[in-house]
Tab-separated table of C-alpha atoms in Angstrom:
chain	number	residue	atom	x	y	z
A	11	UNK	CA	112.688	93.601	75.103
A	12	UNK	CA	110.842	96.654	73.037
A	13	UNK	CA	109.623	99.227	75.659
A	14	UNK	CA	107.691	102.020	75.439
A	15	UNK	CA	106.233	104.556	77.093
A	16	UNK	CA	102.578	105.891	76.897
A	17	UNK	CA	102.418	109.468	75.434
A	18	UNK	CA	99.650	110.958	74.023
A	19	UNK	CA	98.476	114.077	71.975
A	20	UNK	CA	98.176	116.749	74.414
A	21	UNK	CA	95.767	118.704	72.200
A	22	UNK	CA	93.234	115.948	72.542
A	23	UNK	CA	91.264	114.149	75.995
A	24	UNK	CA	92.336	110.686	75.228
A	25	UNK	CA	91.841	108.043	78.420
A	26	UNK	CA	94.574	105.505	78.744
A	27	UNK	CA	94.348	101.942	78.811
A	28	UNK	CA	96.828	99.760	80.723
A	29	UNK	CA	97.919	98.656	77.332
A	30	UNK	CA	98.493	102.560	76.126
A	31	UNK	CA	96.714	105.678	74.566
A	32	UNK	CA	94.776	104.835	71.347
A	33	UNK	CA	95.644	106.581	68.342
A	34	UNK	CA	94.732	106.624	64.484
A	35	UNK	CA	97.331	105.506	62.211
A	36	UNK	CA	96.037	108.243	59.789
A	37	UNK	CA	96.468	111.210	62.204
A	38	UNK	CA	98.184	113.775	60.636
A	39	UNK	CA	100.005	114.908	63.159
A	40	UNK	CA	104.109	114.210	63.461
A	41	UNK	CA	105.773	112.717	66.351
A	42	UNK	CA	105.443	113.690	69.938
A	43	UNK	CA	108.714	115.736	71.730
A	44	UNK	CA	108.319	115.723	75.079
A	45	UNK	CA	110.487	114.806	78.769
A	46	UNK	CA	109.860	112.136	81.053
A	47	UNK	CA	110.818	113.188	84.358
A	48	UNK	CA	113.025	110.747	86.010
A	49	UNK	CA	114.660	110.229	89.652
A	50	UNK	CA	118.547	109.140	89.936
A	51	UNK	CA	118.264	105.871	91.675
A	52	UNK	CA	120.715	104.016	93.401
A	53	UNK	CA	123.196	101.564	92.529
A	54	UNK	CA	122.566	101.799	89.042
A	55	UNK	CA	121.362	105.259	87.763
A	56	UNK	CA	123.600	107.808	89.577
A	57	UNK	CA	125.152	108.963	86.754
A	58	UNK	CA	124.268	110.987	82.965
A	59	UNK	CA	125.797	108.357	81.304
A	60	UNK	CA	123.435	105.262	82.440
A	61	UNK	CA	120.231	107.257	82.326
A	62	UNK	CA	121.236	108.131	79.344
A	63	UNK	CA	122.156	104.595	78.421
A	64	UNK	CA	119.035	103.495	79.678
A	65	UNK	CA	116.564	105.942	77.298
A	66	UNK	CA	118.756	106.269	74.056
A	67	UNK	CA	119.843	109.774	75.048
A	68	UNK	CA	123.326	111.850	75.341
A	69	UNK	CA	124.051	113.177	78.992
A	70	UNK	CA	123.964	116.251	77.209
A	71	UNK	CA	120.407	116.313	76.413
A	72	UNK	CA	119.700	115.137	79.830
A	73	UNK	CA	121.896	117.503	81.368
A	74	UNK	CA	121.085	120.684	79.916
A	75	UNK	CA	117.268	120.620	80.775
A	76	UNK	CA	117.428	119.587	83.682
A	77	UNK	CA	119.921	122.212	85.036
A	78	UNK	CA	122.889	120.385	85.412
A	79	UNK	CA	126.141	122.130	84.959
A	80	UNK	CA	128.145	119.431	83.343
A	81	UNK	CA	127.203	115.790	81.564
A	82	UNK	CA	130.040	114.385	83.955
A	83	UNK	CA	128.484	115.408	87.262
A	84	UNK	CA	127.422	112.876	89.510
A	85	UNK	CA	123.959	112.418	90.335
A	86	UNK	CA	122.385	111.867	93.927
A	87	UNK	CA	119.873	109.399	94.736
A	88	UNK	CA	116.340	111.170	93.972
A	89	UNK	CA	117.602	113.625	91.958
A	90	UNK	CA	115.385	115.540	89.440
A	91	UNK	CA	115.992	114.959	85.673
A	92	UNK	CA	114.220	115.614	82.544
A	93	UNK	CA	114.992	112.928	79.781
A	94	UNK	CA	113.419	113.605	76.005
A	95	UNK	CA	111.648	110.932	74.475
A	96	UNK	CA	109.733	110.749	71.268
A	97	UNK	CA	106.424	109.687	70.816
A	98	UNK	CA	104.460	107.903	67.976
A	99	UNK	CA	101.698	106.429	66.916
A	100	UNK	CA	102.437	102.723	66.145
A	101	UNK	CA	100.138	99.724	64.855
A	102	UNK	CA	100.338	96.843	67.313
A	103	UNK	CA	98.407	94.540	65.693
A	104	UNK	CA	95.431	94.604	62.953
A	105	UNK	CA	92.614	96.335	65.515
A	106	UNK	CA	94.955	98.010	67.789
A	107	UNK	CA	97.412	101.571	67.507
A	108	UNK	CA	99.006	103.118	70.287
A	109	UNK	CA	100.998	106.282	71.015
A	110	UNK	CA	104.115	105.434	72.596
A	111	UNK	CA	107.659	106.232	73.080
A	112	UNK	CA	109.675	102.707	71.912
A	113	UNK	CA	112.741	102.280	73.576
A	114	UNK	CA	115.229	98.983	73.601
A	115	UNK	CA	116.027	97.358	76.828
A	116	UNK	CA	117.857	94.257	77.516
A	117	UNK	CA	116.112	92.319	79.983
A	118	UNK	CA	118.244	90.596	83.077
A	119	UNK	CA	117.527	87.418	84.380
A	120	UNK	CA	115.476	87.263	86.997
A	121	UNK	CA	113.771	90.447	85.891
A	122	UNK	CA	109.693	90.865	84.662
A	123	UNK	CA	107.622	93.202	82.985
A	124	UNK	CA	106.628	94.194	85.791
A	125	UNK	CA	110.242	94.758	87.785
A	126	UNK	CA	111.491	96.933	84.810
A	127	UNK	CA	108.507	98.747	84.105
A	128	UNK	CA	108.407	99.873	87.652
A	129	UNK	CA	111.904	99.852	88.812
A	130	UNK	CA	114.239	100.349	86.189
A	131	UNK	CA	111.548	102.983	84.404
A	132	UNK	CA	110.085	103.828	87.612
A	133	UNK	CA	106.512	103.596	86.305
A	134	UNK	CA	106.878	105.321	83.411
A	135	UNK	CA	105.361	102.862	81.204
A	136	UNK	CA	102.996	99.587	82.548
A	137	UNK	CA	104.159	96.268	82.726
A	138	UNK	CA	101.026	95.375	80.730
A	139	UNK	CA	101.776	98.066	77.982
A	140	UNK	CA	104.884	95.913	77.990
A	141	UNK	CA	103.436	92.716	77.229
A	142	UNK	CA	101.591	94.060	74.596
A	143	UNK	CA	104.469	95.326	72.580
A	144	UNK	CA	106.185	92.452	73.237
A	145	UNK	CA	104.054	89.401	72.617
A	146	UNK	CA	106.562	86.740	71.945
A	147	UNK	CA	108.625	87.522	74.557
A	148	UNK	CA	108.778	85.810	77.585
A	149	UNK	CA	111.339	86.846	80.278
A	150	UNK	CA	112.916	84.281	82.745
């Protein structure tokens, strides 16, 4: 599963779609740095190291923006953290672009677009933006 998550030029008043923000492959400008702000959720994200896991990340660069003393700590459920992401524009398919963040995930059985997009990435991205960067796939 290819995820991403919809980021946009802040400069500029774009509206979002449920598929994304629309961008122009011949925009000038370079990729996006910004944070996704991101709770520690129980059973599975109370520590640095499976957030991290989870968007591509060290605990470190998790850690240090978000006020945290040490990558080791453990985290408690609902906890405030700031993740970094990149953002980019990226062709989807001959008419479309979008600005998004593209992250792997493995997808679980018994799991959706829909259950990852708003559980494991608490709805950080859209399941539909989901299906649309991931046409072939078909979870089960």
């Amino acid at each position: 599963l290819f995820l991403f998550f919809l980021c946009c030029d802040s400069q500029a008043v774009i509206e979002p779609t449920t598929s994304g923000y629309t961008c122009s492959l011949n925009q000038t400008t370079s990729p996006c740095q910004t944070y996704v702000y991101y709770r520690a959720m129980a059973p599975d994200f109370l520590d640095l190291a499976s957030v991290g896991d989870l968007f591509s990340v060290s605990r470190l660069m998790i850690s240090n923006p978000s006020n945290i003393s040490s990558p080791s700590s453990p985290l408690v459920p609902f906890q405030s953290l700031f993740v970094p992401i990149q953002c980019s524009c990226n062709r989807i398919n001959s008419s479309m672009s979008i600005s998004y963040a593209g992250l792997n995930y493995t997808i679980k059985a018994g799991n959706t677009f829909y259950l990852v997009s708003t559980n494991q990435f608490q709805n950080l991205t859209s399941f539909q933006s989901v299906e649309v960067v991931n046409p072939s796939l078909v979870p089960t």
